Short mmCIF file of C-alpha atoms in Angstrom, two decimals:
data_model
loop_
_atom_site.label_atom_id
_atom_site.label_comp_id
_atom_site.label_asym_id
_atom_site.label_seq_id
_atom_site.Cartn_x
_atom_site.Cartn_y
_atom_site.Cartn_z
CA UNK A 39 -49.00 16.13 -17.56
CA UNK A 40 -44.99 14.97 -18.19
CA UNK A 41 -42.18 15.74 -16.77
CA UNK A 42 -41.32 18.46 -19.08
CA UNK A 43 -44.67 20.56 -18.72
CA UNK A 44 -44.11 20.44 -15.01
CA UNK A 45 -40.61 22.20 -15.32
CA UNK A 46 -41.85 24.45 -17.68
CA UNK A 47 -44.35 25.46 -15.10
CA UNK A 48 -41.95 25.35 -12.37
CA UNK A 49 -39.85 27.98 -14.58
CA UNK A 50 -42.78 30.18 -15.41
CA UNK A 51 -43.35 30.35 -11.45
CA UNK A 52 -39.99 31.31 -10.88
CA UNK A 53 -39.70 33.86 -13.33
CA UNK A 54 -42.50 35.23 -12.12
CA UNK A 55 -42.26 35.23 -8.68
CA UNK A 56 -38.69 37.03 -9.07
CA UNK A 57 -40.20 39.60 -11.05
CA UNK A 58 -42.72 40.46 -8.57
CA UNK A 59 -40.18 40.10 -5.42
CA UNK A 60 -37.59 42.71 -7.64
CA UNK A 61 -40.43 45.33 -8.96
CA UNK A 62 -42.31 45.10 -4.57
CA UNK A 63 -38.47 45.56 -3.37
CA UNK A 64 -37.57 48.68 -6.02
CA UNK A 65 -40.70 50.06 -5.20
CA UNK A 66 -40.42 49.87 -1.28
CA UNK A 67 -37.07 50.90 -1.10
CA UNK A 68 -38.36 54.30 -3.37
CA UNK A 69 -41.19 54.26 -0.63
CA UNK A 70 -39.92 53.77 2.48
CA UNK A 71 -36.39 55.70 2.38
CA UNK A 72 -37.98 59.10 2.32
CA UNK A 73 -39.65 58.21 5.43
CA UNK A 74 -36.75 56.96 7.01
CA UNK A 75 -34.97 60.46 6.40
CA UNK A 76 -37.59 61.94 7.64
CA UNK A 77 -37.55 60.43 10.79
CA UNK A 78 -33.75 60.07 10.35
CA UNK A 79 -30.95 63.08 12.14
CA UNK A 80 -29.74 65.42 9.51
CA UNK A 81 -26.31 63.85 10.09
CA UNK A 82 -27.79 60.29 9.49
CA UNK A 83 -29.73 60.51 6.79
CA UNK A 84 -27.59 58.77 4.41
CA UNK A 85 -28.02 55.65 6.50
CA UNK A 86 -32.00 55.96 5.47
CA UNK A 87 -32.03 53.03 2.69
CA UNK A 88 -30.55 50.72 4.71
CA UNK A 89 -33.39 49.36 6.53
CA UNK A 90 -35.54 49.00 3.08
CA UNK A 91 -32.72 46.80 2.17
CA UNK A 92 -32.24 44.99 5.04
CA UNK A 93 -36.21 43.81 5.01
CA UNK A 94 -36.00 43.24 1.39
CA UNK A 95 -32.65 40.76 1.85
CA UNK A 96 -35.13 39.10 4.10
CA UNK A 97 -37.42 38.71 1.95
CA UNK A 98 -35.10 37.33 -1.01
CA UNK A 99 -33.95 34.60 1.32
CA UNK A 100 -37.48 33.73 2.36
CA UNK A 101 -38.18 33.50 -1.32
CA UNK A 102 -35.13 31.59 -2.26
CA UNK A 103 -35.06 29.20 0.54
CA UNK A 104 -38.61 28.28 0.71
CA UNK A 105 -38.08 27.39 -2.71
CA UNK A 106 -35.30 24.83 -2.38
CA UNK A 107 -37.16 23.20 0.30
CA UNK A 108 -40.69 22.95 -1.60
CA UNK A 109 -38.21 21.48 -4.90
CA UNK A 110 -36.59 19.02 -1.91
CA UNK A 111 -40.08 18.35 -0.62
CA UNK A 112 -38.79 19.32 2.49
CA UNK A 113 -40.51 21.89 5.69
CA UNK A 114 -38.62 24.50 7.42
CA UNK A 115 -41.02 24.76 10.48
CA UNK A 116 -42.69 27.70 12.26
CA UNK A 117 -39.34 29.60 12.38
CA UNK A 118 -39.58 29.74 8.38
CA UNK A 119 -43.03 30.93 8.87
CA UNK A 120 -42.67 33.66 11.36
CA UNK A 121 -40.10 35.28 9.14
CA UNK A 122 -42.29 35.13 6.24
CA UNK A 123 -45.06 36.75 7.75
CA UNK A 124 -42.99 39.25 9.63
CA UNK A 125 -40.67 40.71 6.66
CA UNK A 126 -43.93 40.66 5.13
CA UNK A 127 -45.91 42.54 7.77
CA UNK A 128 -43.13 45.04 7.89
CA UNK A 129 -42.63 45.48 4.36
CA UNK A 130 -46.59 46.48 4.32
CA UNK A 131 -46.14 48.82 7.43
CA UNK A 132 -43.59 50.91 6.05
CA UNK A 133 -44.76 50.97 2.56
CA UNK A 134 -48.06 52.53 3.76
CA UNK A 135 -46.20 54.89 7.03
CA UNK A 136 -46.03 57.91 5.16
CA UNK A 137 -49.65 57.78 3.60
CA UNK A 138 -51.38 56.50 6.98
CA UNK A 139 -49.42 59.50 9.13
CA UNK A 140 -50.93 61.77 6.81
CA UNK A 141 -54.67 60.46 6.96
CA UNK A 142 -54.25 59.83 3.10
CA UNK A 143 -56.93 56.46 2.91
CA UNK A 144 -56.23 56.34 -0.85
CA UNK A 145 -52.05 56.52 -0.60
CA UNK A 146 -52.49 53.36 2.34
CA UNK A 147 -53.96 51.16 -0.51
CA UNK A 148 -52.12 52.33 -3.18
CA UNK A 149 -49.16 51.69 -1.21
CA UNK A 150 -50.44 48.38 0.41
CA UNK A 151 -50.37 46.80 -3.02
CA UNK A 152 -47.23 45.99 -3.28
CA UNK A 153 -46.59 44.58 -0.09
CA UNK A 154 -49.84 42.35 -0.14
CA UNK A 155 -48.96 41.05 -3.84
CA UNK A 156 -45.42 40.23 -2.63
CA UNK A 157 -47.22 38.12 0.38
CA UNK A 158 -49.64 36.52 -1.33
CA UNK A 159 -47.21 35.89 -4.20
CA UNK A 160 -44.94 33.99 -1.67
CA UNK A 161 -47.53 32.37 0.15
CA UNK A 162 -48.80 30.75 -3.31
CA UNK A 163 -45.77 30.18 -4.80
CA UNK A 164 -44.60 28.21 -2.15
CA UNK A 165 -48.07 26.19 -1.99
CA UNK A 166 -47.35 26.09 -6.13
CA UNK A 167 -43.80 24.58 -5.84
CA UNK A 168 -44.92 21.76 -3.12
CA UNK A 169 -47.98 20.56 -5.55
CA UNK A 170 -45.38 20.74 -8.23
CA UNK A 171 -42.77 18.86 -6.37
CA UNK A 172 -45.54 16.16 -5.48
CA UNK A 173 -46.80 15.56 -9.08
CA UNK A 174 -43.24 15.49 -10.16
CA UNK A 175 -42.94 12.51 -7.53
CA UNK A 176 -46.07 11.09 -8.69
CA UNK A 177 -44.63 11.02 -12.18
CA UNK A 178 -41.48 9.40 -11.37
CA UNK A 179 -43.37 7.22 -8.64
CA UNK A 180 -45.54 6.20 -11.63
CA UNK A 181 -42.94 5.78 -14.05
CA UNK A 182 -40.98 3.37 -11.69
CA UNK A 183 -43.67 1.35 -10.58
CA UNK A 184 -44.60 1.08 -14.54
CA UNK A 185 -40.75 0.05 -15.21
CA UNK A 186 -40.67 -1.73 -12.07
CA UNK A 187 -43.24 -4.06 -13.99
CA UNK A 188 -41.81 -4.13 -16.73
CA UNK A 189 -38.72 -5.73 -15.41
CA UNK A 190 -40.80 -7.91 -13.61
CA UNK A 191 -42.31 -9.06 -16.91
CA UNK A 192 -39.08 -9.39 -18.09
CA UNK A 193 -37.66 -11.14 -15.03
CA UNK A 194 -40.61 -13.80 -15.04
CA UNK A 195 -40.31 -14.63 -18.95
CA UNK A 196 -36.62 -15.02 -18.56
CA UNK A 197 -36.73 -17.06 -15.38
CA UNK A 198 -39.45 -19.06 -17.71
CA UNK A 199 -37.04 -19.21 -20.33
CA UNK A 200 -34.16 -20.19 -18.23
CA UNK A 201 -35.92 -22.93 -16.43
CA UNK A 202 -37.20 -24.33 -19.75
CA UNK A 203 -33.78 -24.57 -21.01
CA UNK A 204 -32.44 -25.56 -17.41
CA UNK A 205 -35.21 -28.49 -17.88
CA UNK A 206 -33.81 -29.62 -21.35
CA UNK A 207 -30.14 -29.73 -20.65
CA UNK A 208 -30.34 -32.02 -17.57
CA UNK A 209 -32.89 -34.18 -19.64
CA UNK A 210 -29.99 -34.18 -22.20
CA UNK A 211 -27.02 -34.38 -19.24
CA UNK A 212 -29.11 -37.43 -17.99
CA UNK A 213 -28.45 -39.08 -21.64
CA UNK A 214 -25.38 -38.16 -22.15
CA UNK A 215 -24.06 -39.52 -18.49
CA UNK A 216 -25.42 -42.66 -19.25
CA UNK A 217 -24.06 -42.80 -22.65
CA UNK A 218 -20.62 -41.56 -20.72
CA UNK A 219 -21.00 -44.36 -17.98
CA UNK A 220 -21.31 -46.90 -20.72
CA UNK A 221 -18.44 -46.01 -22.43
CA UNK A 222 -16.66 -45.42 -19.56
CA UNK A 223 -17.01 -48.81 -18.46
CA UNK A 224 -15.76 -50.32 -22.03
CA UNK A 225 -12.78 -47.85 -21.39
CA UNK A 226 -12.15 -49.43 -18.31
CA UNK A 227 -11.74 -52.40 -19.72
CA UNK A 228 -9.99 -51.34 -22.76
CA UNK A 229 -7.66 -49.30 -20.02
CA UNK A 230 -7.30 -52.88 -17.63
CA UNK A 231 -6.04 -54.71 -20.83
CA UNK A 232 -3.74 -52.06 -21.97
CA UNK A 233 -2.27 -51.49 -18.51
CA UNK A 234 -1.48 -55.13 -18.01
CA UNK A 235 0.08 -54.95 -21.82
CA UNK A 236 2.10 -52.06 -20.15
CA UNK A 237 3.01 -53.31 -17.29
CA UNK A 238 4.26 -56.57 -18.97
CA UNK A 239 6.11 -54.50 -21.28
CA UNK A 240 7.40 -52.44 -18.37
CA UNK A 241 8.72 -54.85 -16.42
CA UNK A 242 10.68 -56.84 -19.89
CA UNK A 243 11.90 -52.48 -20.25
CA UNK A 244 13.05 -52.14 -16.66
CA UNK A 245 15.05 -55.76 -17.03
CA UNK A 246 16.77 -54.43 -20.07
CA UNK A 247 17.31 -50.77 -18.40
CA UNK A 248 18.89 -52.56 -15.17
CA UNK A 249 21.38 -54.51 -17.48
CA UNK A 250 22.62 -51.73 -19.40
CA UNK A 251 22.57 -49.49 -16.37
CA UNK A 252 24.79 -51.75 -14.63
CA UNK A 253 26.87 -52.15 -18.28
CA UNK A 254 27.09 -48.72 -17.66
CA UNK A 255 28.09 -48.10 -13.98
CA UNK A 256 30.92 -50.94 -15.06
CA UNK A 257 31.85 -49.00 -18.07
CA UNK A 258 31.89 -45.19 -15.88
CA UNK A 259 34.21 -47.03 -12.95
CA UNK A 260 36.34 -47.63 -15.50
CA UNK A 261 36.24 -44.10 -17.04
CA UNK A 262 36.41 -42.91 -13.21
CA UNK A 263 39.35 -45.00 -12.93
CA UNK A 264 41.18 -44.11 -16.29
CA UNK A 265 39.92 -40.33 -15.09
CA UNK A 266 42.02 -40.31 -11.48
CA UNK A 267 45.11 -42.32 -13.08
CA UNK A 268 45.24 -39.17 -15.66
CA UNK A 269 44.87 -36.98 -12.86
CA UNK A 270 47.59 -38.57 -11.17
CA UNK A 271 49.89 -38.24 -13.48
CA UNK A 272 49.29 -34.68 -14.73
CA UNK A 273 49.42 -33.74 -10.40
CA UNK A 274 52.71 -35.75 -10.67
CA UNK A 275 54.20 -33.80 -13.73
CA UNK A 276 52.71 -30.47 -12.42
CA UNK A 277 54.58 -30.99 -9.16
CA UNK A 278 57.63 -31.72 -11.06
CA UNK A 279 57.56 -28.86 -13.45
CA UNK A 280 56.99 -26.75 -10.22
CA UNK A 281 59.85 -28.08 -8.46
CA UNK A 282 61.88 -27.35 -11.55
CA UNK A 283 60.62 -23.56 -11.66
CA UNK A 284 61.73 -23.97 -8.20
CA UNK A 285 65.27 -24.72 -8.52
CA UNK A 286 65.46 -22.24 -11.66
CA UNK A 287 64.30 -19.53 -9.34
CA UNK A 288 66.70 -20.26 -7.17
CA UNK A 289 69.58 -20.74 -9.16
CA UNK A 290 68.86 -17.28 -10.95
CA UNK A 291 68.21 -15.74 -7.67
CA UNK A 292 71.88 -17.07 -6.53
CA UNK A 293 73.30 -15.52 -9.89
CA UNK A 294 72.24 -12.33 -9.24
CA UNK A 295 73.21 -12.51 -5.56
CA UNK A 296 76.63 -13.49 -6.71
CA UNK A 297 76.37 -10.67 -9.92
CA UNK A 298 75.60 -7.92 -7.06
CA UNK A 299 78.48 -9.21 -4.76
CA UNK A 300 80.41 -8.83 -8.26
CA UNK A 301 79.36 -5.36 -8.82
CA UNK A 302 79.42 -3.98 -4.83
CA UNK A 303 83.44 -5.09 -5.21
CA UNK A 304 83.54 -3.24 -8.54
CA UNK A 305 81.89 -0.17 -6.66
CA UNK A 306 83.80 -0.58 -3.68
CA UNK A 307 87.43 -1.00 -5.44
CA UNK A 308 86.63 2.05 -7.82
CA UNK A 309 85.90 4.33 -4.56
CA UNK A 310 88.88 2.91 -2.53
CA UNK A 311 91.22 3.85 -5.20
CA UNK A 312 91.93 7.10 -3.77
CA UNK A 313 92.34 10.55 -6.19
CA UNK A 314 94.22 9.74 -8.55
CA UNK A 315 97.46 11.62 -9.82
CA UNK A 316 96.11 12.59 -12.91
CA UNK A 317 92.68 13.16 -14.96
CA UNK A 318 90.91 9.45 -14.93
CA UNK A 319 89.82 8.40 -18.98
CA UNK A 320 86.63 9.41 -19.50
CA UNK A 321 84.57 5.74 -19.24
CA UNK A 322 86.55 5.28 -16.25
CA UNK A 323 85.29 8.66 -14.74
CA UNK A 324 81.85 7.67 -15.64
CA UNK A 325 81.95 4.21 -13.99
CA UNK A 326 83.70 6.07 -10.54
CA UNK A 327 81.22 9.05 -10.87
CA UNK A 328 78.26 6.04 -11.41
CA UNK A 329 79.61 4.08 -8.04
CA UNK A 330 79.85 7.39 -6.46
CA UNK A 331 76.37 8.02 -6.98
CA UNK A 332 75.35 4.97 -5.56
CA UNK A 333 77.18 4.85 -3.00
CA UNK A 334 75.23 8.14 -1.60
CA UNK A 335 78.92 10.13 -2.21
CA UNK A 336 78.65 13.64 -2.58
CA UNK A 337 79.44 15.34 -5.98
CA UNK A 338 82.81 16.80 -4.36
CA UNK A 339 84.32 13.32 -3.63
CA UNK A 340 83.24 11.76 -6.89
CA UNK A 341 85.10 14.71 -8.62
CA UNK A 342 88.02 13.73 -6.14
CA UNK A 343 88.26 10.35 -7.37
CA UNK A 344 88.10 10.86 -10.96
CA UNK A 345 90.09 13.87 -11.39
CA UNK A 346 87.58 15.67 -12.92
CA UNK A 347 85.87 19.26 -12.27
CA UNK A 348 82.74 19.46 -9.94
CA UNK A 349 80.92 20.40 -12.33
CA UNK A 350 81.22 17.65 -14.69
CA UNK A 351 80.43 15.49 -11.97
CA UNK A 352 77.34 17.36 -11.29
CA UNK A 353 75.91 16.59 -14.14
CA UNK A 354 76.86 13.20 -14.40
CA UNK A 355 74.92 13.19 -11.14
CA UNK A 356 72.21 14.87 -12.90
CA UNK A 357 72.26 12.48 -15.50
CA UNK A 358 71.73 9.62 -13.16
CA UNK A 359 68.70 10.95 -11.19
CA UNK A 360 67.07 12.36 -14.52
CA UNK A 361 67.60 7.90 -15.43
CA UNK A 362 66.87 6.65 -12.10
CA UNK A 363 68.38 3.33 -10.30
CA UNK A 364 66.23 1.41 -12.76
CA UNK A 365 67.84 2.69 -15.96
CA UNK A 366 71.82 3.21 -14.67
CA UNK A 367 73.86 0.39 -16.49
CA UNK A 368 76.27 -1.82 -14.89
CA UNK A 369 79.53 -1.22 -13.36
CA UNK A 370 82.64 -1.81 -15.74
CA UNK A 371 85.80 -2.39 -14.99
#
């Protein structure tokens, strides 16, 4: 039997044992709730398929569980067990209450069926999952100890293999390291001759390399002395050319010390002047209003000096703030 007969059987077993467990627990809840309104308060009665229910749950997770555990190969225990047998034992005794109260001998065993299929039908089913779950591990046992040799087969014909071919290549390494220990030792030789060629040469290379090295050390003192007399001279005419910028500098700052001096006596005789008697010309004004302004003056006195109206002084004032002290020209005479 293979692996997919026994699933197929383990299917047909759980169909049917759900179809038993759902047709036992319809039927015993039909069953047994009259009798629990019967023996139920008038006020309670609702509450009578409740306990039906409650046993049949039981039962479901009886089913269910014992069925994992047979598929796992696993036991529950007694505990397991005990509820098995009691949710069955209860299932039979209310299933057949109402027809044993009445004395009804027929109604107890029509009633009893049920109940007893459902128990037997767990009790088998679980003893028909646990051989199921064993061959299925016999099959697989079987089928791994078969591939098990297999590989084993396999394993020993490549190790064969492997050990043959091991066998052939140190047979050939042993021939070819003697071949490469012969020619190694005419290499040596070879290598001995050459190196001594080298060396000769070498030493006939380094002779000629120390000459022109030296030829060339002479040759870069020389350089390195050409080099720093350049550099000599170029410091020499740099500090020259600097000392020239130097006096420049300081002749053209002593011109414009002595063209300020020049212009503060031009500002200062064009404001000690006084008012004059009559209007000043107008470049005059300007140049009076223009030392006025700055001199810091107000517009009042400039207008003073030149004769002129305040407000033409004003906006010679203007002019020279709109211009700034950067842009105002130079004081004329």
């Amino acid at each position: 039997m293979n692996r997919v007969q026994i699933r197929s059987s383990e299917r047909a077993l759980s169909v049917g044992t759900w179809l038993i467990v759902g047709g036992a627990m319809l039927y015993s809840v039909l069953t047994v709730t009259p009798l629990m309104a019967a023996h139920t308060p008038a006020e309670w009665r609702w509450t009578a398929p409740i306990l039906p229910l409650v046993v049949d749950a039981a039962v479901v997770i009886v089913v269910r569980l014992d069925s994992v555990l047979a598929r796992l190969g696993g036991h529950g225990g007694a505990w397991p067990v005990a509820l098995r047998w009691m949710t069955g034992t209860m299932t039979l005794a209310l299933n057949v209450g109402v027809s044993a109260l009445a004395g009804d001998l027929v109604g107890v065993a029509v009633h009893a069926v049920a109940p007893l299929l459902l128990i037997v039908t767990a009790e088998a089913g679980l003893a028909y999952r646990r051989a199921l779950t064993a061959a299925v591990l016999a099959v697989e046992a079987r089928k791994r100890a078969e591939q098990d040799e297999r590989e084993r087969s396999a394993a020993e014909r490549e190790e064969n293999r492997l050990r043959a071919a091991r066998e052939q290549r140190e047979h050939e390494a042993a021939i070819a390291r003697e071949q490469r220990e012969h020619e190694a030792t005419l290499a040596r030789e070879e290598a001995e001759r050459q190196d001594r060629i080298r060396r000769e040469e070498a030493e006939r290379a380094e002779a000629a390399d120390r000459a022109e090295r030296e030829a060339d050390e002479r040759r870069e003192q020389l350089r390195e002395q050409q080099q720093a007399e350049r550099e000599r001279l170029e410091r020499q005419a740099t500090q020259q050319r600097e000392l020239e910028a130097q006096q420049r500098a300081e002749r053209e700052r002593r011109e414009q010390a002595r063209e300020q001096e020049r212009i503060e006596r031009e500002r200062a005789a064009l404001l000690s002047a006084g008012p004059p008697a009559e209007k000043l010309p107008e470049d005059r004004a300007r140049s009076v209003v223009r030392a006025a302004f700055a001199a810091g003056l107000a517009v009042r006195v400039a207008a003073e000096l030149t004769g002129w109206s305040v407000g033409w002084a004003s906006a010679r004032y203007q002019e020279h703030r709109d211009n700034g002290p950067a842009n105002a020209p130079a004081l004329t005479r």
